[in-house]
GROMACS .gro file of C-alpha atoms in nm:
model
  270
    1MET     CA    1   0.000   0.000   0.000
    2LEU     CA    2   0.109   0.364  -0.010
    3MET     CA    3   0.261   0.597   0.256
    4THR     CA    4   0.556   0.626   0.518
    5LEU     CA    5   0.483   0.915   0.752
    6ASP     CA    6   0.692   1.007   1.058
    7ALA     CA    7   0.475   1.057   1.363
    8ASN     CA    8   0.583   1.420   1.403
    9GLN     CA    9   0.708   1.541   1.065
   10MET     CA   10   0.623   1.491   0.702
   11LYS     CA   11   0.917   1.348   0.508
   12ILE     CA   12   0.971   1.389   0.136
   13THR     CA   13   1.053   1.060  -0.035
   14PRO     CA   14   1.313   1.072  -0.315
   15ILE     CA   15   1.128   1.036  -0.644
   16ALA     CA   16   1.314   0.714  -0.733
   17ASP     CA   17   1.185   0.553  -0.412
   18VAL     CA   18   0.819   0.655  -0.428
   19VAL     CA   19   0.722   0.350  -0.634
   20PRO     CA   20   0.999   0.088  -0.627
   21GLU     CA   21   0.822  -0.149  -0.866
   22LYS     CA   22   0.925  -0.138  -1.231
   23ASN     CA   23   0.578  -0.199  -1.378
   24ILE     CA   24   0.310   0.060  -1.305
   25ILE     CA   25  -0.055  -0.009  -1.391
   26VAL     CA   26  -0.259   0.310  -1.365
   27LEU     CA   27  -0.634   0.255  -1.325
   28SER     CA   28  -0.754   0.590  -1.456
   29PRO     CA   29  -1.130   0.641  -1.410
   30HIS     CA   30  -1.150   0.919  -1.671
   31TYR     CA   31  -0.954   1.067  -1.957
   32ASP     CA   32  -0.776   1.330  -1.744
   33ASP     CA   33  -0.698   1.130  -1.431
   34VAL     CA   34  -0.346   1.013  -1.519
   35LEU     CA   35  -0.241   1.378  -1.520
   36PHE     CA   36  -0.442   1.468  -1.210
   37MET     CA   37  -0.328   1.166  -1.009
   38LEU     CA   38   0.030   1.112  -1.125
   39GLY     CA   39   0.135   1.406  -1.341
   40GLY     CA   40   0.369   1.546  -1.077
   41TYR     CA   41   0.528   1.205  -1.020
   42ILE     CA   42   0.577   1.143  -1.393
   43LEU     CA   43   0.728   1.488  -1.454
   44ASN     CA   44   0.969   1.437  -1.164
   45LEU     CA   45   1.078   1.098  -1.301
   46LYS     CA   46   1.143   1.269  -1.635
   47LYS     CA   47   1.335   1.553  -1.468
   48ALA     CA   48   1.551   1.301  -1.282
   49GLY     CA   49   1.620   1.115  -1.607
   50ILE     CA   50   1.469   0.789  -1.483
   51LEU     CA   51   1.128   0.781  -1.650
   52GLY     CA   52   1.256   0.507  -1.879
   53THR     CA   53   1.319   0.277  -1.584
   54LYS     CA   54   0.942   0.235  -1.543
   55SER     CA   55   0.689   0.060  -1.766
   56PHE     CA   56   0.353   0.239  -1.756
   57LYS     CA   57   0.028   0.068  -1.853
   58ILE     CA   58  -0.277   0.293  -1.850
   59LYS     CA   59  -0.617   0.128  -1.812
   60LEU     CA   60  -0.885   0.386  -1.893
   61ILE     CA   61  -1.189   0.251  -1.712
   62PHE     CA   62  -1.493   0.467  -1.792
   63SER     CA   63  -1.401   0.522  -2.155
   64ARG     CA   64  -1.757   0.569  -2.290
   65SER     CA   65  -1.829   0.931  -2.205
   66ASN     CA   66  -2.099   1.185  -2.284
   67TYR     CA   67  -1.951   1.470  -2.075
   68GLN     CA   68  -1.830   1.809  -2.197
   69VAL     CA   69  -1.784   2.088  -1.946
   70GLY     CA   70  -2.069   2.336  -1.915
   71GLU     CA   71  -2.303   2.174  -2.169
   72GLY     CA   72  -2.596   2.133  -1.932
   73SER     CA   73  -2.865   1.884  -2.034
   74ALA     CA   74  -2.647   1.741  -2.312
   75ASN     CA   75  -2.435   1.579  -2.040
   76PHE     CA   76  -2.731   1.357  -1.953
   77ASP     CA   77  -2.785   1.243  -2.311
   78PRO     CA   78  -2.678   0.875  -2.332
   79SER     CA   79  -2.740   0.845  -2.706
   80LEU     CA   80  -2.479   0.688  -2.931
   81GLU     CA   81  -2.436   1.016  -3.118
   82ARG     CA   82  -2.358   1.207  -2.796
   83VAL     CA   83  -2.122   0.936  -2.666
   84GLN     CA   84  -1.937   0.927  -2.998
   85HIS     CA   85  -1.901   1.305  -2.993
   86ALA     CA   86  -1.779   1.340  -2.632
   87THR     CA   87  -1.567   1.025  -2.627
   88GLY     CA   88  -1.387   1.117  -2.947
   89ILE     CA   89  -1.290   1.459  -2.815
   90ARG     CA   90  -1.184   1.328  -2.476
   91LEU     CA   91  -0.983   1.043  -2.624
   92ILE     CA   92  -0.765   1.265  -2.843
   93GLU     CA   93  -0.719   1.514  -2.558
   94ASP     CA   94  -0.598   1.235  -2.332
   95GLN     CA   95  -0.363   1.084  -2.587
   96ASN     CA   96  -0.208   1.422  -2.658
   97CYS     CA   97  -0.149   1.490  -2.288
   98ASN     CA   98  -0.009   1.143  -2.223
   99ASP     CA   99   0.220   1.179  -2.525
  100GLU     CA  100   0.360   1.497  -2.372
  101LEU     CA  101   0.401   1.332  -2.031
  102PHE     CA  102   0.558   1.004  -2.143
  103GLY     CA  103   0.668   1.053  -2.502
  104ASP     CA  104   0.488   0.901  -2.800
  105SER     CA  105   0.590   0.543  -2.718
  106GLY     CA  106   0.654   0.565  -2.345
  107TYR     CA  107   0.333   0.395  -2.230
  108SER     CA  108   0.063   0.150  -2.329
  109TYR     CA  109  -0.301   0.250  -2.333
  110GLU     CA  110  -0.613   0.035  -2.301
  111LEU     CA  111  -0.980   0.137  -2.297
  112LEU     CA  112  -1.183  -0.087  -2.066
  113GLY     CA  113  -1.513   0.024  -2.216
  114GLU     CA  114  -1.718   0.098  -1.903
  115ARG     CA  115  -1.989   0.362  -1.923
  116GLU     CA  116  -1.908   0.682  -1.739
  117CYS     CA  117  -2.130   0.811  -1.459
  118PHE     CA  118  -2.349   1.044  -1.668
  119VAL     CA  119  -2.398   0.779  -1.937
  120ARG     CA  120  -2.525   0.558  -1.651
  121GLY     CA  121  -2.770   0.834  -1.553
  122LYS     CA  122  -2.604   0.955  -1.232
  123PRO     CA  123  -2.719   1.299  -1.112
  124MET     CA  124  -2.488   1.600  -1.080
  125THR     CA  125  -2.393   1.695  -0.725
  126GLU     CA  126  -2.452   2.051  -0.607
  127GLY     CA  127  -2.146   2.272  -0.585
  128GLU     CA  128  -1.881   2.456  -0.779
  129MET     CA  129  -1.764   2.155  -0.980
  130GLU     CA  130  -1.954   1.930  -1.220
  131PHE     CA  131  -1.940   1.572  -1.096
  132PRO     CA  132  -2.169   1.307  -0.940
  133HIS     CA  133  -2.106   1.217  -0.577
  134GLY     CA  134  -2.174   0.859  -0.472
  135MET     CA  135  -2.090   0.584  -0.224
  136TYR     CA  136  -2.227   0.234  -0.159
  137GLU     CA  137  -2.572   0.357  -0.062
  138ASP     CA  138  -2.597   0.530  -0.399
  139PHE     CA  139  -2.512   0.221  -0.608
  140ASP     CA  140  -2.775   0.104  -0.852
  141GLU     CA  141  -2.770  -0.218  -1.051
  142LYS     CA  142  -2.540  -0.072  -1.319
  143ASP     CA  143  -2.292   0.049  -1.058
  144ILE     CA  144  -2.287  -0.291  -0.891
  145GLU     CA  145  -2.217  -0.461  -1.222
  146VAL     CA  146  -1.923  -0.226  -1.288
  147PHE     CA  147  -1.795  -0.282  -0.933
  148GLU     CA  148  -1.798  -0.659  -0.978
  149ARG     CA  149  -1.620  -0.639  -1.313
  150MET     CA  150  -1.354  -0.413  -1.162
  151LYS     CA  151  -1.288  -0.660  -0.881
  152GLN     CA  152  -1.234  -0.934  -1.139
  153ARG     CA  153  -0.988  -0.714  -1.327
  154PHE     CA  154  -0.800  -0.623  -1.010
  155GLU     CA  155  -0.760  -0.987  -0.916
  156LYS     CA  156  -0.588  -1.046  -1.251
  157TYR     CA  157  -0.367  -0.737  -1.227
  158ALA     CA  158  -0.269  -0.822  -0.869
  159MET     CA  159  -0.103  -1.146  -0.976
  160THR     CA  160   0.166  -0.964  -1.176
  161ALA     CA  161   0.505  -0.951  -1.003
  162ASP     CA  162   0.714  -0.634  -0.963
  163THR     CA  163   0.401  -0.429  -1.026
  164ALA     CA  164   0.240  -0.124  -0.869
  165ILE     CA  165  -0.134  -0.078  -0.913
  166ILE     CA  166  -0.230   0.291  -0.886
  167VAL     CA  167  -0.590   0.390  -0.810
  168PRO     CA  168  -0.750   0.716  -0.694
  169MET     CA  169  -0.805   0.794  -0.327
  170ALA     CA  170  -1.156   0.913  -0.422
  171ILE     CA  171  -1.148   1.242  -0.232
  172ARG     CA  172  -1.501   1.389  -0.246
  173GLU     CA  173  -1.626   1.046  -0.363
  174HIS     CA  174  -1.683   1.102  -0.732
  175ILE     CA  175  -1.880   0.782  -0.783
  176ASP     CA  176  -1.654   0.649  -1.060
  177HIS     CA  177  -1.346   0.709  -0.844
  178PHE     CA  178  -1.521   0.551  -0.546
  179ILE     CA  179  -1.609   0.235  -0.741
  180THR     CA  180  -1.246   0.205  -0.855
  181ARG     CA  181  -1.103   0.256  -0.507
  182GLU     CA  182  -1.340   0.018  -0.334
  183ALA     CA  183  -1.286  -0.257  -0.591
  184ALA     CA  184  -0.911  -0.224  -0.537
  185ILE     CA  185  -0.925  -0.234  -0.157
  186ALA     CA  186  -1.167  -0.529  -0.164
  187VAL     CA  187  -0.925  -0.732  -0.377
  188ALA     CA  188  -0.623  -0.622  -0.172
  189GLU     CA  189  -0.797  -0.745   0.143
  190LYS     CA  190  -0.910  -1.069  -0.021
  191LEU     CA  191  -0.569  -1.162  -0.161
  192GLY     CA  192  -0.355  -1.035   0.125
  193ALA     CA  193  -0.003  -1.175   0.107
  194ASN     CA  194  -0.098  -1.384  -0.197
  195ALA     CA  195  -0.100  -1.072  -0.417
  196LYS     CA  196   0.217  -1.031  -0.620
  197ALA     CA  197   0.149  -0.665  -0.699
  198ARG     CA  198   0.125  -0.377  -0.452
  199PHE     CA  199  -0.172  -0.139  -0.435
  200TYR     CA  200  -0.120   0.238  -0.414
  201PHE     CA  201  -0.391   0.495  -0.348
  202GLN     CA  202  -0.305   0.835  -0.494
  203GLU     CA  203  -0.466   1.166  -0.402
  204ASP     CA  204  -0.685   1.283  -0.687
  205LYS     CA  205  -0.675   1.644  -0.801
  206PRO     CA  206  -0.843   1.884  -0.800
  207TYR     CA  207  -1.079   1.731  -0.544
  208GLY     CA  208  -0.832   1.746  -0.255
  209GLY     CA  209  -0.819   2.124  -0.254
  210ILE     CA  210  -1.196   2.183  -0.261
  211ALA     CA  211  -1.307   1.903  -0.026
  212SER     CA  212  -1.499   1.983   0.291
  213GLU     CA  213  -1.370   1.891   0.636
  214ILE     CA  214  -1.624   1.609   0.652
  215GLU     CA  215  -1.506   1.470   0.317
  216LEU     CA  216  -1.141   1.489   0.425
  217GLU     CA  217  -1.228   1.317   0.751
  218ARG     CA  218  -1.382   1.030   0.555
  219ILE     CA  219  -1.055   0.996   0.361
  220GLU     CA  220  -0.860   0.989   0.687
  221GLY     CA  221  -1.097   0.718   0.806
  222PHE     CA  222  -1.030   0.517   0.489
  223ILE     CA  223  -0.653   0.552   0.540
  224ASN     CA  224  -0.665   0.457   0.906
  225SER     CA  225  -0.911   0.170   0.876
  226ASN     CA  226  -0.703   0.011   0.601
  227GLN     CA  227  -0.372   0.083   0.777
  228LEU     CA  228  -0.225   0.262   0.478
  229ASN     CA  229   0.117   0.425   0.501
  230SER     CA  230   0.196   0.760   0.339
  231LYS     CA  231   0.463   0.866   0.092
  232PHE     CA  232   0.508   1.229   0.000
  233TYR     CA  233   0.686   1.371  -0.302
  234SER     CA  234   0.722   1.729  -0.421
  235TYR     CA  235   0.573   1.851  -0.750
  236ASP     CA  236   0.495   2.175  -0.929
  237PRO     CA  237   0.118   2.241  -0.923
  238GLU     CA  238   0.152   2.505  -1.195
  239ALA     CA  239   0.294   2.243  -1.434
  240ILE     CA  240  -0.018   2.029  -1.378
  241ILE     CA  241  -0.246   2.327  -1.433
  242ASP     CA  242  -0.063   2.425  -1.752
  243LEU     CA  243  -0.094   2.074  -1.898
  244ALA     CA  244  -0.459   2.046  -1.796
  245PHE     CA  245  -0.562   2.372  -1.958
  246LYS     CA  246  -0.350   2.304  -2.265
  247HIS     CA  247  -0.485   1.957  -2.338
  248TYR     CA  248  -0.821   1.902  -2.162
  249VAL     CA  249  -1.006   2.203  -2.299
  250SER     CA  250  -1.337   2.015  -2.306
  251GLN     CA  251  -1.309   1.917  -1.938
  252VAL     CA  252  -1.149   2.179  -1.715
  253GLU     CA  253  -1.309   2.462  -1.520
  254GLU     CA  254  -1.147   2.749  -1.329
  255VAL     CA  255  -1.223   2.565  -1.004
  256TYR     CA  256  -0.961   2.308  -1.106
  257LYS     CA  257  -0.691   2.570  -1.059
  258ILE     CA  258  -0.823   2.651  -0.713
  259GLY     CA  259  -0.834   2.284  -0.609
  260ILE     CA  260  -0.484   2.205  -0.733
  261ARG     CA  261  -0.324   2.514  -0.582
  262ASP     CA  262  -0.506   2.495  -0.248
  263ARG     CA  263  -0.412   2.131  -0.191
  264ALA     CA  264  -0.048   2.208  -0.275
  265ASP     CA  265  -0.055   2.500  -0.031
  266PHE     CA  266  -0.205   2.273   0.236
  267TRP     CA  267   0.085   2.028   0.211
  268LYS     CA  268   0.340   2.309   0.225
  269THR     CA  269   0.228   2.382   0.580
  270LYS     CA  270   0.285   2.025   0.700
   0.00000   0.00000   0.00000
């Protein structure tokens, strides 16, 4: 699992030691989540000249999307025409950003074909950011089916040696992030020492910087109840913002800048 935190002081882990495994499988819920989860880590590997020592495999989970920022009722249209339109735009945005992060041939990329939250008919949560909140009590039959399929996938991934499996922490409980996290922790608990891979739970931006105290307390409860350990590495939040607003023009809102910067400022005080 992730994290090594001194009882009294936060320690920065050298970037080469954050993830010791050579193979890194990133379970990205959406087309921008590799950048928002791991962009700082990837850029630091590149800066240190050791990006090539890792093998990145991106598994894009909810690859059938109908979402475009600020398009109102169109984001609840599950028609094939709408999904083709939104998915096509998001796919090329994601490939372009990942190409800049890794290089054109520095990663593999697989679409798992699950239907994103709005395609499944999930309602928008109230607030400054467009996303659907959801936990177990909000699961419907479609969510349960996705959850079960994700557990099956994680069991397969977990039997790969010298492998890190990266999933979102699900701060603010975006329902797609929550499904991914809970499937991962369920399999980690089931397999225990029989798993050959190691599970890592990465903070997801920009949610960390705009989460309420109650939401952050739930994350602390998840960390403590699962006895996770912490690892901290430095990164440049402005580099993440620049890449996000360069590549994900159909996705980002100004609140993303606030969330990314505020969470970075929070950690500077620790």
